[in-house]
mmCIF file of C-alpha atoms in Angstrom:
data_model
loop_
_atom_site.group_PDB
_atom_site.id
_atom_site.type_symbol
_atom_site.label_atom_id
_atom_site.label_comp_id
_atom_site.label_asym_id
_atom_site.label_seq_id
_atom_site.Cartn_x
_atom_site.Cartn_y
_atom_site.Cartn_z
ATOM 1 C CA UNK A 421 -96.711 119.598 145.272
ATOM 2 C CA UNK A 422 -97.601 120.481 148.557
ATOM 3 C CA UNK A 423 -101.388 119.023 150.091
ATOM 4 C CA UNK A 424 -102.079 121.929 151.997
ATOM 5 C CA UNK A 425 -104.874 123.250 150.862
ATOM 6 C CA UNK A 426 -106.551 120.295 150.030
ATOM 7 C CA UNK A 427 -106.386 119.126 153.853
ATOM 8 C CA UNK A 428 -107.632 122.349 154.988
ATOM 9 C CA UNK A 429 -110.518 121.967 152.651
ATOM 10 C CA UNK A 430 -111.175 117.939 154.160
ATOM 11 C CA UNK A 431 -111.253 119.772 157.422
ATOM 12 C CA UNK A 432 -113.828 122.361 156.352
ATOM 13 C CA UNK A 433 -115.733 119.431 154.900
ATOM 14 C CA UNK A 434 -115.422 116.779 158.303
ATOM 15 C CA UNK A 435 -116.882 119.314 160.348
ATOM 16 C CA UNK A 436 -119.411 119.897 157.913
ATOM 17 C CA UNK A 437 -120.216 116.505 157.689
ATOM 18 C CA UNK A 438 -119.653 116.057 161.677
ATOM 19 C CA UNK A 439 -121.922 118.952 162.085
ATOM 20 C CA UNK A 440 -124.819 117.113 159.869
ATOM 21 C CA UNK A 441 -124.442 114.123 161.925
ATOM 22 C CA UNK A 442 -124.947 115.941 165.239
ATOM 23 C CA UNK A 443 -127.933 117.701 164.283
ATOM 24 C CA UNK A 444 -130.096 115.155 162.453
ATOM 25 C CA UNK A 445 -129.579 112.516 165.242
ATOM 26 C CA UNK A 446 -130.550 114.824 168.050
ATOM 27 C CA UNK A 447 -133.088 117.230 165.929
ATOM 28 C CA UNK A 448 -135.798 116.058 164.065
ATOM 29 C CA UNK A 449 -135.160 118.683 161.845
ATOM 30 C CA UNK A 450 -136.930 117.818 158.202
ATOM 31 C CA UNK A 451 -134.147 118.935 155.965
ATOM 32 C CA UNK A 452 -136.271 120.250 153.193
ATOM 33 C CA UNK A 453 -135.644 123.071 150.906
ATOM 34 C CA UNK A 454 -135.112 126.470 151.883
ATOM 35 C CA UNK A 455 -137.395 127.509 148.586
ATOM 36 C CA UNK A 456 -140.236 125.616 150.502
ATOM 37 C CA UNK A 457 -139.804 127.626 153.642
ATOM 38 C CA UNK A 458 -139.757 130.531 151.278
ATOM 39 C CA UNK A 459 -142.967 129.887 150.199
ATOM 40 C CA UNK A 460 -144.316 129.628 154.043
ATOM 41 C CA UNK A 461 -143.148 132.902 154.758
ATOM 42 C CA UNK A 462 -144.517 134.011 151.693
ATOM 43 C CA UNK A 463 -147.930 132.642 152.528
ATOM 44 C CA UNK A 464 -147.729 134.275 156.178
ATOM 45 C CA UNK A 465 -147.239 137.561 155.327
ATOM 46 C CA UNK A 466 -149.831 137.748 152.926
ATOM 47 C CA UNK A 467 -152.045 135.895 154.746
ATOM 48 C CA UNK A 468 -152.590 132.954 152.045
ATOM 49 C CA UNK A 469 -154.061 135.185 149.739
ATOM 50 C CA UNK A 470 -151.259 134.819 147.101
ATOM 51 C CA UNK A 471 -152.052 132.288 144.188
ATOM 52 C CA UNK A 472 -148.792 132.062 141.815
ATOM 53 C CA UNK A 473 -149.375 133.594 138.746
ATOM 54 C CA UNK A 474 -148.142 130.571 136.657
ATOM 55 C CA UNK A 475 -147.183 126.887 137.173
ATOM 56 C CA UNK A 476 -143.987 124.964 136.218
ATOM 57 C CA UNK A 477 -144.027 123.431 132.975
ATOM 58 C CA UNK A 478 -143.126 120.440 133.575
ATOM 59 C CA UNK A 479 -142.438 119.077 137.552
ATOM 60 C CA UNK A 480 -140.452 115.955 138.217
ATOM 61 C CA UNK A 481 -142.954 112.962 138.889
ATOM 62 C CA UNK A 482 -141.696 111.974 141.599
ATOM 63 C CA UNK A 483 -138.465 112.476 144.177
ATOM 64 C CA UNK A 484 -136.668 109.433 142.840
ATOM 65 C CA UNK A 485 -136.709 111.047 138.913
ATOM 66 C CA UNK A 486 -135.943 114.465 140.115
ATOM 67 C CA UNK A 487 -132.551 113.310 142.031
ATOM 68 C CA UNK A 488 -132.079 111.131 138.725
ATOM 69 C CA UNK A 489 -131.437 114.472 136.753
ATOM 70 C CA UNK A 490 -129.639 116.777 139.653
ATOM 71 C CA UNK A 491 -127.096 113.742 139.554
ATOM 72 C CA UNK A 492 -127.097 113.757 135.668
ATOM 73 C CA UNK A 493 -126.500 117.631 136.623
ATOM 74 C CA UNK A 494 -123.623 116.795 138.176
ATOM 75 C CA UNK A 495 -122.164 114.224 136.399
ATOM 76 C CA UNK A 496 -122.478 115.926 133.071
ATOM 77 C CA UNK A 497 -120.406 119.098 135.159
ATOM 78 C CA UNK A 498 -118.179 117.025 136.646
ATOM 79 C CA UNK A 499 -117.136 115.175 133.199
ATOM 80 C CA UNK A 500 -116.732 118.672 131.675
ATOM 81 C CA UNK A 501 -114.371 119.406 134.422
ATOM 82 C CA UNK A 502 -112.430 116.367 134.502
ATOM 83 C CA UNK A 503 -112.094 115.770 130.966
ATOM 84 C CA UNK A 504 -110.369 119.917 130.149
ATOM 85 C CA UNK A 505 -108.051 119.938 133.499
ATOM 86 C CA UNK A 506 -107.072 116.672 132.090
ATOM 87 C CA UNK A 507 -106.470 117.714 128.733
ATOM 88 C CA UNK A 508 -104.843 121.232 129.740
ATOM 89 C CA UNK A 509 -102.500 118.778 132.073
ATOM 90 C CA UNK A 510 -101.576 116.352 129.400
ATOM 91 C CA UNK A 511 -101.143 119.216 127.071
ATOM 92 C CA UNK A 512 -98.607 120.869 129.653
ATOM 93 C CA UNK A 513 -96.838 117.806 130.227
ATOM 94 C CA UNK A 514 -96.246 117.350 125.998
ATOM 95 C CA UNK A 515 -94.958 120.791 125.799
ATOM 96 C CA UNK A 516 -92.717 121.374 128.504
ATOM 97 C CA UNK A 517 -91.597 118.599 130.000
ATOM 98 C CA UNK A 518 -91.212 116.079 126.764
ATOM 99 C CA UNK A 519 -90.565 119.066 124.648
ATOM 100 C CA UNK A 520 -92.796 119.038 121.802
ATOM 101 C CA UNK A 521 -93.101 122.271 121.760
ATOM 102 C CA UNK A 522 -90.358 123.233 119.011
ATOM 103 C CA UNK A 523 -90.893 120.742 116.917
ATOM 104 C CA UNK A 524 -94.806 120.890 116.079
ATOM 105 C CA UNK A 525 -96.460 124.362 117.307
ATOM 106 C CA UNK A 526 -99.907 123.914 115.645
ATOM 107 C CA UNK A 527 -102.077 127.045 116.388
ATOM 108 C CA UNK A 528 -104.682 126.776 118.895
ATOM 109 C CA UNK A 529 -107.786 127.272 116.780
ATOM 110 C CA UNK A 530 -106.630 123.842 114.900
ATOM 111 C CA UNK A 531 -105.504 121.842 118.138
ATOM 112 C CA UNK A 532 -109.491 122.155 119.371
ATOM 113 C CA UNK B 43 -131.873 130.540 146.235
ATOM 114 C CA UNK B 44 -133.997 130.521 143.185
ATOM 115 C CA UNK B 45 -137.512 131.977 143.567
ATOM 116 C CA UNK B 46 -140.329 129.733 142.732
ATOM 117 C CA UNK B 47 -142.270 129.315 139.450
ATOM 118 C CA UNK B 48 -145.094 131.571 139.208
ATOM 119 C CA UNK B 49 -144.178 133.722 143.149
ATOM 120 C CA UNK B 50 -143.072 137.277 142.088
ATOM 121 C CA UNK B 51 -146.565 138.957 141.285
ATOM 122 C CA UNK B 52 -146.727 141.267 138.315
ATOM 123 C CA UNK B 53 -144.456 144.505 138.161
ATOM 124 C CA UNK B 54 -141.657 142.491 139.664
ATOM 125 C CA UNK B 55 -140.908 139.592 137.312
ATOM 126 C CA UNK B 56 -140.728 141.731 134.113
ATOM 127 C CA UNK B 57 -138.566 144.117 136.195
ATOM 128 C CA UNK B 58 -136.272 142.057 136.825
ATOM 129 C CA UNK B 59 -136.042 140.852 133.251
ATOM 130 C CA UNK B 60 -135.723 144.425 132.050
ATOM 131 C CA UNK B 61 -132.524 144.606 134.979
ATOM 132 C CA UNK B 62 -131.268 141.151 133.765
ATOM 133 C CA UNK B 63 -131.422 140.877 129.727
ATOM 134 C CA UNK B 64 -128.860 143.828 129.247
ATOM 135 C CA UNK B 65 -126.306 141.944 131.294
ATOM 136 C CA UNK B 66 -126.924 138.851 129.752
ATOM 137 C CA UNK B 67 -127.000 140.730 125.739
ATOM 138 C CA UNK B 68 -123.713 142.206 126.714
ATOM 139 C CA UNK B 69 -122.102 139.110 128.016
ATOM 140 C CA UNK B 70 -122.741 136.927 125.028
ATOM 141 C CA UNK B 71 -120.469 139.747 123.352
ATOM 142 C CA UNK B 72 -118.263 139.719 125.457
ATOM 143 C CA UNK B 73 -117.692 136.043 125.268
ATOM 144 C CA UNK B 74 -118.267 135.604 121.875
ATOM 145 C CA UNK B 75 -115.440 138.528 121.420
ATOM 146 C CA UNK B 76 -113.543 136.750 123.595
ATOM 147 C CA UNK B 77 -113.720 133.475 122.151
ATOM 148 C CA UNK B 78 -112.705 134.681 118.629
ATOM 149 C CA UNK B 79 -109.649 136.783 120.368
ATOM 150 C CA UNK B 80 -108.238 134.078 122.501
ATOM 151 C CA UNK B 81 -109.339 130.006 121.016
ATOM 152 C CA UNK B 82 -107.794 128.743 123.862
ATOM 153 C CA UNK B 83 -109.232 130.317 126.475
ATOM 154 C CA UNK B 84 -112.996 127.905 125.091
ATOM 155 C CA UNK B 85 -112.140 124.519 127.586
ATOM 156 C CA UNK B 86 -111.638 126.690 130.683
ATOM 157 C CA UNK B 87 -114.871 128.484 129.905
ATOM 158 C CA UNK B 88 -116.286 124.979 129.942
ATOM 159 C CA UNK B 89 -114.442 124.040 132.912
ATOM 160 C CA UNK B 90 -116.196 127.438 134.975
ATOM 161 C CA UNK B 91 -119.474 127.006 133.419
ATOM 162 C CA UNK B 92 -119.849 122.851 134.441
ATOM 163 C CA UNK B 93 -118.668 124.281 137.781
ATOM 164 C CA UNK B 94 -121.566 126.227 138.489
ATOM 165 C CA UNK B 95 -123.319 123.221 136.934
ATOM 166 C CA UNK B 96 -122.118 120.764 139.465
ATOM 167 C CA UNK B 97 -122.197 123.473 141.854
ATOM 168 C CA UNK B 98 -125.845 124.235 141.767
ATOM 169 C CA UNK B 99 -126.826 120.875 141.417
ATOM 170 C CA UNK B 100 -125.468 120.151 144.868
ATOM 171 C CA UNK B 101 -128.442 120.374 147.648
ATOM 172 C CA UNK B 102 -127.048 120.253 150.666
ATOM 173 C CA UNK B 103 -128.088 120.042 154.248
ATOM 174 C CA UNK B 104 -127.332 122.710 156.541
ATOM 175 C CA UNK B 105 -127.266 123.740 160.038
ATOM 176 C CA UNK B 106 -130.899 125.290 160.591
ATOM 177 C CA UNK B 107 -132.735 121.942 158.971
ATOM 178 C CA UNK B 108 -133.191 123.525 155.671
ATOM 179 C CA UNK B 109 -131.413 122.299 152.253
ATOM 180 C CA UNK B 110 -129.983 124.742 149.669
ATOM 181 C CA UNK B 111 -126.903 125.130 147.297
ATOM 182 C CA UNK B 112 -123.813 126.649 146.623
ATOM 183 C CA UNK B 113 -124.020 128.608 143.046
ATOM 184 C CA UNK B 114 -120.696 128.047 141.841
ATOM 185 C CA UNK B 115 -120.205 131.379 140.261
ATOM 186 C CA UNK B 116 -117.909 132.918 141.633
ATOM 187 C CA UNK B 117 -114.789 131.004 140.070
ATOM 188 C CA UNK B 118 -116.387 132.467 136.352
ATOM 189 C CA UNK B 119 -116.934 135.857 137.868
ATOM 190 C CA UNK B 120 -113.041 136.055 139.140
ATOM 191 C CA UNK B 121 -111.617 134.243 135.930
ATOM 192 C CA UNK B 122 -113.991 135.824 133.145
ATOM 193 C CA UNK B 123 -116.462 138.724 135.013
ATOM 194 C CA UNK B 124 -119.743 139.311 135.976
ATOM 195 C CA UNK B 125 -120.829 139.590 132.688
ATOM 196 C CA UNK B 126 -119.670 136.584 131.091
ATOM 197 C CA UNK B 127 -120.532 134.547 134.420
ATOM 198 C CA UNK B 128 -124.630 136.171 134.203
ATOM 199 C CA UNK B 129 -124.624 134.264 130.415
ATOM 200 C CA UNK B 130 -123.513 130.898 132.220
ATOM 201 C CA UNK B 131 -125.106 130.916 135.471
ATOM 202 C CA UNK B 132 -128.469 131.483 132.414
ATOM 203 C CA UNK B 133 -127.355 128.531 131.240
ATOM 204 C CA UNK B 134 -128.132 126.027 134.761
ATOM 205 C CA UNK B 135 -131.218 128.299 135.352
ATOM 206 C CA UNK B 136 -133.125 127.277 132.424
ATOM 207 C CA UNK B 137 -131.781 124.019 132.548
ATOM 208 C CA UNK B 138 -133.345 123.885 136.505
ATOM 209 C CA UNK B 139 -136.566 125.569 135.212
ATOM 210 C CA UNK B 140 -137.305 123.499 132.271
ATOM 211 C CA UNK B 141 -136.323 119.818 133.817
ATOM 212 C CA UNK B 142 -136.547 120.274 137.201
ATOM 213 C CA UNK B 143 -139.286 122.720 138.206
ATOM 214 C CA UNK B 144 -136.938 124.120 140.501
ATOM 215 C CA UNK B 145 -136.904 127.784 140.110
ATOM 216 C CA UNK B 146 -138.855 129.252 136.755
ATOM 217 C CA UNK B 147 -139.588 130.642 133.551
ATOM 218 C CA UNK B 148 -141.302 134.040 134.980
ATOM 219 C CA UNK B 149 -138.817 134.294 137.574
ATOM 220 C CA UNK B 150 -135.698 133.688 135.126
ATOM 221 C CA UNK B 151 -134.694 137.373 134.906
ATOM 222 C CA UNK B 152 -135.099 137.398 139.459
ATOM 223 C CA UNK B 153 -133.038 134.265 139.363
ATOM 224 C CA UNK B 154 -130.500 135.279 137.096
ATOM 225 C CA UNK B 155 -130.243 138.684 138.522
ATOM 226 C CA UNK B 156 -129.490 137.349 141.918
ATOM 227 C CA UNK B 157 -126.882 134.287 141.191
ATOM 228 C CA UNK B 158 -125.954 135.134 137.776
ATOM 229 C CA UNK B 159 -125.194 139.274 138.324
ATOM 230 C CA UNK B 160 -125.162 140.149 142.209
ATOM 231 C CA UNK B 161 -123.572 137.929 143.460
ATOM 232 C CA UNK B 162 -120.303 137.213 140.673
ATOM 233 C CA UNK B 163 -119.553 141.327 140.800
ATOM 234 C CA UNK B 164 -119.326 140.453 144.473
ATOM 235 C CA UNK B 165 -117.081 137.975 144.428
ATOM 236 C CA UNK B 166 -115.360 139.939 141.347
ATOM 237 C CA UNK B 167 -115.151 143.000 143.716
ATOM 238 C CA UNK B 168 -113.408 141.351 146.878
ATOM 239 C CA UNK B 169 -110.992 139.430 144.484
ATOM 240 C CA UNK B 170 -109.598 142.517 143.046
ATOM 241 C CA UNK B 171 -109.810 144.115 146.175
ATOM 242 C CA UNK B 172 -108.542 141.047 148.153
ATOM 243 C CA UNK B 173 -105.367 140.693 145.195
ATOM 244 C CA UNK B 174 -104.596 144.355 145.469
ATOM 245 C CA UNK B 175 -104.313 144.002 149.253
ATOM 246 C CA UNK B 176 -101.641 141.266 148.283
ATOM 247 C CA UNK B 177 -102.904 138.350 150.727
ATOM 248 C CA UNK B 178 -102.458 134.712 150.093
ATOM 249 C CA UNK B 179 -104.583 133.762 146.573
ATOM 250 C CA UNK B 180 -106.189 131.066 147.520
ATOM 251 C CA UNK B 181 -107.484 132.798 150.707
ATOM 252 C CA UNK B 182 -108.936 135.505 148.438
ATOM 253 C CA UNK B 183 -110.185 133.177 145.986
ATOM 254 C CA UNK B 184 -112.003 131.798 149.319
ATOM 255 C CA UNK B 185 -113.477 135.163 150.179
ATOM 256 C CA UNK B 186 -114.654 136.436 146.895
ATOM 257 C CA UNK B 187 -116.037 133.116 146.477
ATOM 258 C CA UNK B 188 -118.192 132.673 149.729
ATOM 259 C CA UNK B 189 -119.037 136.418 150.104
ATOM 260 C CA UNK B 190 -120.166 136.007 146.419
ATOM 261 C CA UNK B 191 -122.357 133.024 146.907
ATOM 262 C CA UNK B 192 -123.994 134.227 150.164
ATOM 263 C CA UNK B 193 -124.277 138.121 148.495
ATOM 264 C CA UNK B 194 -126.959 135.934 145.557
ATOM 265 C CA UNK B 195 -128.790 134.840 148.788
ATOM 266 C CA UNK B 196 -129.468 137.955 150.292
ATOM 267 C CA UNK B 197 -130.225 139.324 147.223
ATOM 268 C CA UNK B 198 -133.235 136.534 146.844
ATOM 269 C CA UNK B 199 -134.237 137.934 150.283
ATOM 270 C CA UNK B 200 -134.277 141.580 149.563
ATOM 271 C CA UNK B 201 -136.168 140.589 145.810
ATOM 272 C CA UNK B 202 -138.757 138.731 147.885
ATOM 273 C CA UNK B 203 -139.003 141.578 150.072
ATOM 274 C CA UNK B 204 -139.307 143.768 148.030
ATOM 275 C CA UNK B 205 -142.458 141.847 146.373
ATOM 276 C CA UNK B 206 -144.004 140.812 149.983
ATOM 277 C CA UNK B 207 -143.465 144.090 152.067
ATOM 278 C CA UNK B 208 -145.373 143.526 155.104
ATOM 279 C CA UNK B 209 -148.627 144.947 155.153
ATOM 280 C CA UNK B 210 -148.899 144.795 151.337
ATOM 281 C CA UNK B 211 -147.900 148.187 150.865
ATOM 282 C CA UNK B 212 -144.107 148.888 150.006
ATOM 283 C CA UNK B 213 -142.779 151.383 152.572
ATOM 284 C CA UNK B 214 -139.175 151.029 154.383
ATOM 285 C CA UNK B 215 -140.814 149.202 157.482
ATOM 286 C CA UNK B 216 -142.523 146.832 155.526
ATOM 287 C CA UNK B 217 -139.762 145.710 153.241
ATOM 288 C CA UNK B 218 -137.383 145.290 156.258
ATOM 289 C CA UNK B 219 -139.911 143.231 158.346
ATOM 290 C CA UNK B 220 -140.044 140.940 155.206
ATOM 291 C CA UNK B 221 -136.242 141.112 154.721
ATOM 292 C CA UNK B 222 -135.708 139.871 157.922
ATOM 293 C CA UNK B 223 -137.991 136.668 157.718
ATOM 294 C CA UNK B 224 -136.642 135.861 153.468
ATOM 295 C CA UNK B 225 -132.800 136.801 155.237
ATOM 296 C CA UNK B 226 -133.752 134.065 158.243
ATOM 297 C CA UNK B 227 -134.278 131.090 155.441
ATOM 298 C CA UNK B 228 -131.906 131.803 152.911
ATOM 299 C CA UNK B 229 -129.391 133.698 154.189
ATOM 300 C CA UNK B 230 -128.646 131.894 157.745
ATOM 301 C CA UNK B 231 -129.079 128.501 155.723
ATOM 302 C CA UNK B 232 -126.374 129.862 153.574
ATOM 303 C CA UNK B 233 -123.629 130.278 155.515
ATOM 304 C CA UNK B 234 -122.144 127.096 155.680
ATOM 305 C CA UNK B 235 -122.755 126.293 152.367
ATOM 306 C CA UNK B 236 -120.598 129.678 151.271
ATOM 307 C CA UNK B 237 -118.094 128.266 153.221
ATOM 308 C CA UNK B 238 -118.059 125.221 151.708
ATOM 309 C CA UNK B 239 -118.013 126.772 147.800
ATOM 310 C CA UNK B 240 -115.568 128.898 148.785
ATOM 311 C CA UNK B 241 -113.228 125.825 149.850
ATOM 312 C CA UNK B 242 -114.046 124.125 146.841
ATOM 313 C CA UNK B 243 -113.221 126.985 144.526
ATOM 314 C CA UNK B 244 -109.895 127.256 145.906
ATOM 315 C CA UNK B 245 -109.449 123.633 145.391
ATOM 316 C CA UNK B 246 -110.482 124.493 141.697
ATOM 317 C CA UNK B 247 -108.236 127.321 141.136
ATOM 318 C CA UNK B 248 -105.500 125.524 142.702
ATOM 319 C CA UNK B 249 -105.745 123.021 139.832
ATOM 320 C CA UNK B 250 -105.797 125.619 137.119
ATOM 321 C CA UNK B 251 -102.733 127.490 138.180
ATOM 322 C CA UNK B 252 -101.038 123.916 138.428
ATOM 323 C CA UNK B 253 -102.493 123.004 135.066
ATOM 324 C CA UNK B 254 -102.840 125.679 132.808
ATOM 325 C CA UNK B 255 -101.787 128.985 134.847
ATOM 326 C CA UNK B 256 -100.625 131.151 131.971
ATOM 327 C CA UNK B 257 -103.997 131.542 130.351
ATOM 328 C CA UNK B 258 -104.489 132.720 133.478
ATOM 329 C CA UNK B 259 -101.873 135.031 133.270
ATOM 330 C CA UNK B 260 -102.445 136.475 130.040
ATOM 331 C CA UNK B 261 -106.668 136.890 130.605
ATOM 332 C CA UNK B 262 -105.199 139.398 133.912
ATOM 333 C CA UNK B 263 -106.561 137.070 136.376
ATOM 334 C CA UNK B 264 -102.834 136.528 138.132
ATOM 335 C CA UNK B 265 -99.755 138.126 137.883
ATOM 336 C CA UNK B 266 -96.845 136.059 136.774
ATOM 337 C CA UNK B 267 -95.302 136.817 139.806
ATOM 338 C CA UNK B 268 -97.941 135.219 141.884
ATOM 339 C CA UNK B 269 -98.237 132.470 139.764
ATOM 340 C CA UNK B 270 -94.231 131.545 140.439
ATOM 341 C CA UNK B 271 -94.841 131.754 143.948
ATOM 342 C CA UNK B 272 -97.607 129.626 144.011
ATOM 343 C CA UNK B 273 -95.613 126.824 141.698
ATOM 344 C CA UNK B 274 -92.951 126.794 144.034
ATOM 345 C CA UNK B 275 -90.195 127.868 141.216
ATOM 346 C CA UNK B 276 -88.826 131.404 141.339
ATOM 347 C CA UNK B 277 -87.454 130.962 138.353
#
């Protein structure tokens, strides 16, 4: 299998990363959300006079707790991910290349 | 890209939820006529939504100083439609509303009308387009993709505009005055980040056709022909 793509995509990603590096050591740039800088804008076009009309339910309590649950975010995704690619792989690998496929073809609404 | 709790004032909320909750009603029937067609189709319908799930969850830096994320959509929009992608990317937004305060109950139908609607029939559009035109897959996968993710952030723009014209009154001057500040945050923060979602989703795809290509195949998403030539085997 060739590795093609998935250098060109480590490229895309080093200069990303390269391009981070660069501009947080010579910038003081605060890296915070673009939703935030929304919200100036928002603020300076109507002059400050805007008051949301409701508030979040429930806000993270602190920055520590709300990274806790983007990572849980992401790990919950990224088992999903591994666990089906893995399954559709070993599935694959059963059918074709062992050849279970003629002996036992169970229909797909039982196999899940 | 999602707008904040409680900052679209009155007629614009509820009309975006009027825009939104037809898309979303007729994407639950699609997918749950779907699922009762075609059983096997369910894991990769996991594997698309968790990807918008990681996708989304992902806030990173970019090149002006401002954080943001990819939206992950568009590998759902090209592999099951816009409509079936709005009742996914639903899915994250609540999920970010309730836990997270990070976008928001009022602004759910906004949200989901910009990453969940606009911007997969974007990325749906320049795939078929970009197939049709018979170029490389994976570079089209790239395109729709990117152009997908970056299309949901100047839709935010234009939605914000549209609320905040300049000078408080909604003519054509206004609304592009406002455009144009919205369009500096999220859309020029965006770019790289499109870039980067649309490398990644290629990377996904590329492990789907190695996988599990004919579902792929047989949902219309690739030709078998393509899929032999990207396997390496014209057998």
């Amino acid at each position: 299998m060739s590795r093609k793509l998935e250098l060109i995509v480590l490229a895309i990603f080093l200069i990303f990363a390269a391009q981070f590096v660069y501009m947080s050591s010579t910038t003081d740039a605060e890296y915070g959300g673009a939703d935030g800088e929304a919200e100036g804008v928002i603020y300076e076009i109507t002059g400050g006079t805007y008051e949301p009309i409701a508030e979040p339910i429930w806000e993270p309590p602190s920055g520590e707790i709300e990274s806790l649950l983007f990572g849980l975010q992401a790990a919950i995704g990224a088992g999903i991910i591994g666990y089906f690619l893995g399954y559709y792989k070993a599935k694959g690998r059963y059918e074709n290349d062992i050849g279970y496929k003629d002996k036992s073809k169970p229909s797909d609404r039982q196999s899940l | 890209m999602h707008i904040m709790e409680g900052f679209l004032p009155t007629p614009w909320w509820q009309l975006w939820f009027v825009v939104s909750i037809p898309v979303i009603a007729f994407g639950i029937y699609k997918m749950n006529k779907l699922i009762n067609e075609k059983r096997e189709v369910l894991p990769l319908l996991a594997v698309a939504g968790a990807f918008i799930f990681v996708l989304s969850s992902l806030k990173l830096p970019s090149v002006v100083g401002s954080c943001s994320h990819p939206t992950g959509t568009g590998v759902a929009a090209i592999m099951f439609g816009p409509a079936i992608t709005a009742v996914l990317g639903t899915i994250v937004l609540i999920y970010q509303a309730i836990f997270l305060a990070h976008g928001g109950l009022t602004t759910l139908g906004a949200n989901v009308f910009s990453m969940g609607i606009l911007g997969p029939v974007v990325a749906y559009l320049v795939y078929k387009a970009g197939m049709k035109a018979n170029l490389n897959f994976y570079l089209v996968v790239f395109l729709a993709t990117a152009l997908g993710d970056w299309a949901t952030y100047v839709t935010t723009s234009v939605q914000l505009a549209l609320a905040y014209p300049a000078g408080d009154v909604l003519t054509f001057a206004g609304f592009m005055s406002s455009f144009v500040k919205f369009a500096g945050v999220f859309a020029v923060t965006q770019v790289p980040l499109a870039i980067m979602e649309g490398a990644v989703s290629a990377l996904l795809f590329k492990y789907v056709v190695n996988v599990k290509s004919d579902i792929l195949v047989e949902m219309n998403v690739l030709e078998d022909s393509v899929v032999r030539k990207l396997r390496g085997n014209p057998a």
